[in-house]
């Protein structure tokens, strides 16, 4: 039977940071314009063969471009959400930027998954040194207890992806992955933790 499960990892801070995000977008645009202006002026000095002024103007432009890139990076990171999708063959992680644009970041064949467990588990401590790359697909960085690692095989070596799944996602992943031995013991404790949180949320509602 074909399995399918989708989890939307929402970033609750996006609405709270709306004004700051707008201000940073304006600052990024200003830095970009201030970086472009000196480069336009270099055309005049190149024609006049005043190479010294060309280098000076480029030196002025570079910091503004760097600032624009840095502001854009942090603004994008603070306004990113994720979709996790499991089907009968693969796990797909999509990044959602500013709740508008989307990009598939990871597509992991289920047969390539070798281990799944809690971030602070003993199994992870043993495996982390074997990974050639570690990637994050999480929003709530402070909630380490709910972060799960997925250790999987690729042609370029073993990699680790960190996610923050809900209980339904874990259940769906267990049903989809043929070898249940990939799930270490820490997952049982995590499921209990997520059950308790669900119960608390239901009580509040």
Coordinates of C-alpha atoms in Angstrom, one line a residue:
X1 CA 0.0 0.0 0.0
X2 CA 1.4 3.4 -1.0
X3 CA 2.3 5.7 1.9
X4 CA 2.0 9.4 1.9
X5 CA 2.5 12.0 4.7
X6 CA 3.1 15.7 4.7
X7 CA 4.2 17.9 7.5
X8 CA 4.4 21.7 7.4
X9 CA 7.0 23.1 9.8
X10 CA 5.8 26.6 10.4
X11 CA 7.9 29.5 11.6
X12 CA 5.8 31.4 14.2
X13 CA 8.3 34.2 14.3
X14 CA 7.6 35.4 10.8
X15 CA 4.6 37.4 11.7
X16 CA 6.3 38.8 14.8
X17 CA 9.3 39.9 12.7
X18 CA 7.3 41.4 9.9
X19 CA 8.3 45.0 10.5
X20 CA 11.9 44.1 11.1
X21 CA 11.9 42.0 7.9
X22 CA 10.6 44.9 5.9
X23 CA 13.2 47.2 7.4
X24 CA 16.0 44.7 6.6
X25 CA 14.7 44.4 3.0
X26 CA 14.9 48.1 2.6
X27 CA 18.4 48.2 4.1
X28 CA 19.5 45.4 1.8
X29 CA 18.2 47.4 -1.2
X30 CA 20.0 50.6 -0.1
X31 CA 23.3 48.7 0.4
X32 CA 22.9 47.2 -3.1
X33 CA 22.3 50.7 -4.7
X34 CA 25.2 52.2 -2.8
X35 CA 27.3 49.3 -4.1
X36 CA 26.2 49.8 -7.7
X37 CA 26.7 53.6 -7.8
X38 CA 30.5 53.5 -7.4
X39 CA 30.7 50.8 -10.1
X40 CA 28.9 53.0 -12.5
X41 CA 31.2 55.8 -11.8
X42 CA 34.2 53.6 -12.6
X43 CA 33.3 53.7 -16.3
X44 CA 34.3 57.4 -16.4
X45 CA 37.6 56.8 -14.8
X46 CA 38.4 53.7 -17.0
X47 CA 37.8 55.9 -20.1
X48 CA 40.1 58.5 -18.6
X49 CA 42.6 55.8 -17.7
X50 CA 42.6 56.8 -14.0
X51 CA 43.0 53.3 -12.7
X52 CA 43.8 54.4 -9.2
X53 CA 40.3 55.9 -8.8
X54 CA 38.8 52.7 -10.3
X55 CA 40.3 50.6 -7.5
X56 CA 39.2 53.1 -4.9
X57 CA 35.6 53.0 -6.2
X58 CA 35.6 49.2 -6.3
X59 CA 36.9 49.2 -2.7
X60 CA 34.0 51.4 -1.7
X61 CA 31.5 49.2 -3.5
X62 CA 32.6 45.8 -2.1
X63 CA 31.6 46.4 1.6
X64 CA 28.1 47.5 0.5
X65 CA 27.7 44.3 -1.6
X66 CA 28.9 42.2 1.3
X67 CA 26.4 43.9 3.6
X68 CA 23.6 43.3 1.2
X69 CA 24.5 39.6 0.9
X70 CA 24.7 39.2 4.7
X71 CA 21.5 41.0 5.4
X72 CA 19.7 38.9 2.7
X73 CA 21.1 35.7 4.1
X74 CA 19.9 36.3 7.7
X75 CA 16.6 37.8 6.6
X76 CA 15.9 34.7 4.4
X77 CA 16.9 32.3 7.2
X78 CA 14.6 34.1 9.7
X79 CA 11.7 33.8 7.1
X80 CA 12.1 30.2 6.1
X81 CA 9.7 27.3 6.7
X82 CA 9.8 23.7 5.6
X83 CA 7.6 21.0 4.1
X84 CA 8.5 17.4 4.8
X85 CA 6.9 14.8 2.4
X86 CA 7.1 11.0 2.7
X87 CA 5.9 8.8 -0.1
X88 CA 6.5 5.1 -0.8
X89 CA 10.0 5.8 -2.3
X90 CA 11.5 9.0 -0.9
X91 CA 11.6 11.7 1.7
X92 CA 11.5 15.2 0.2
X93 CA 12.3 18.4 2.0
X94 CA 11.2 21.7 0.5
X95 CA 12.2 25.2 1.7
X96 CA 9.5 27.8 1.7
X97 CA 10.8 31.4 1.6
X98 CA 8.7 34.3 2.9
X99 CA 5.7 32.0 2.6
X100 CA 5.8 32.6 -1.2
X101 CA 8.6 30.9 -3.1
X102 CA 9.5 27.2 -2.7
X103 CA 12.5 25.1 -3.6
X104 CA 13.2 21.4 -3.1
X105 CA 16.3 21.1 -1.0
X106 CA 16.6 17.4 -0.3
X107 CA 15.2 14.3 -1.9
X108 CA 16.4 11.2 0.0
X109 CA 15.5 7.7 -1.2
X110 CA 14.1 5.7 1.7
X111 CA 16.3 2.8 0.8
X112 CA 19.4 5.1 1.4
X113 CA 18.5 5.8 5.0
X114 CA 20.8 3.9 7.4
X115 CA 19.9 5.4 10.8
X116 CA 17.3 7.7 12.4
X117 CA 17.4 8.9 15.9
X118 CA 17.3 11.8 18.4
X119 CA 20.0 14.5 18.0
X120 CA 21.4 13.9 21.5
X121 CA 21.4 10.1 21.3
X122 CA 24.5 7.9 21.7
X123 CA 24.0 6.5 18.2
X124 CA 24.3 9.9 16.7
X125 CA 27.5 10.6 18.6
X126 CA 29.0 7.5 17.0
X127 CA 27.8 8.2 13.5
X128 CA 28.5 12.0 13.2
X129 CA 32.2 11.6 12.5
X130 CA 31.4 9.5 9.4
X131 CA 29.2 12.1 7.7
X132 CA 30.8 14.1 4.9
X133 CA 28.1 16.8 5.2
X134 CA 25.5 17.9 7.8
X135 CA 22.4 19.9 6.8
X136 CA 19.7 21.6 8.7
X137 CA 16.0 21.7 7.8
X138 CA 14.6 23.1 11.1
X139 CA 13.0 26.2 12.4
X140 CA 13.0 25.9 16.2
X141 CA 16.8 25.7 16.9
X142 CA 16.3 26.0 20.7
X143 CA 14.2 22.8 21.0
X144 CA 17.0 20.3 20.7
X145 CA 14.9 17.4 22.3
X146 CA 12.7 17.3 19.3
X147 CA 15.4 17.4 16.6
X148 CA 16.0 14.2 14.7
X149 CA 18.9 13.2 12.6
X150 CA 18.6 11.2 9.4
X151 CA 21.8 9.4 8.4
X152 CA 21.8 8.3 4.8
X153 CA 24.0 7.1 2.0
X154 CA 24.8 9.0 -1.2
X155 CA 27.4 8.4 -4.0
X156 CA 29.5 11.2 -2.4
X157 CA 29.4 9.6 1.1
X158 CA 27.2 9.5 4.1
X159 CA 25.3 12.6 5.0
X160 CA 23.2 13.8 7.9
X161 CA 20.0 15.8 7.7
X162 CA 18.5 17.4 10.8
X163 CA 14.7 17.8 11.0
X164 CA 12.0 18.5 13.6
X165 CA 9.3 15.9 12.9
X166 CA 5.9 15.6 14.5
X167 CA 4.6 12.2 15.8
X168 CA 2.7 11.5 12.6
X169 CA 5.8 12.0 10.5
X170 CA 7.8 9.5 12.6
X171 CA 5.0 7.0 12.4
X172 CA 4.7 7.4 8.6
X173 CA 8.5 7.1 8.2
X174 CA 8.5 3.9 10.2
X175 CA 5.8 2.5 8.0
X176 CA 7.6 3.5 4.8
X177 CA 11.2 2.4 5.7
X178 CA 11.4 -1.4 5.2
X179 CA 14.2 -2.0 7.7
X180 CA 12.9 -0.9 11.1
X181 CA 16.4 -1.5 12.5
X182 CA 17.4 2.0 11.2
X183 CA 15.5 3.6 14.1
X184 CA 17.6 3.7 17.2
X185 CA 16.1 3.4 20.8
X186 CA 16.1 7.1 21.3
X187 CA 13.1 7.4 18.9
X188 CA 10.8 5.6 21.4
X189 CA 11.5 8.3 24.0
X190 CA 11.0 11.0 21.4
X191 CA 7.6 9.6 20.5
X192 CA 6.5 9.6 24.1
X193 CA 7.7 13.2 24.4
X194 CA 5.6 14.2 21.4
X195 CA 2.6 12.3 22.7
X196 CA 2.8 14.3 26.0
X197 CA 3.1 17.6 24.1
X198 CA 0.1 16.7 22.0
X199 CA -1.9 15.8 25.1
X200 CA -0.9 19.2 26.7
X201 CA -2.0 21.1 23.6
X202 CA -5.3 19.3 23.5
X203 CA -5.9 20.1 27.2
X204 CA -5.2 23.8 26.5
X205 CA -7.6 23.8 23.5

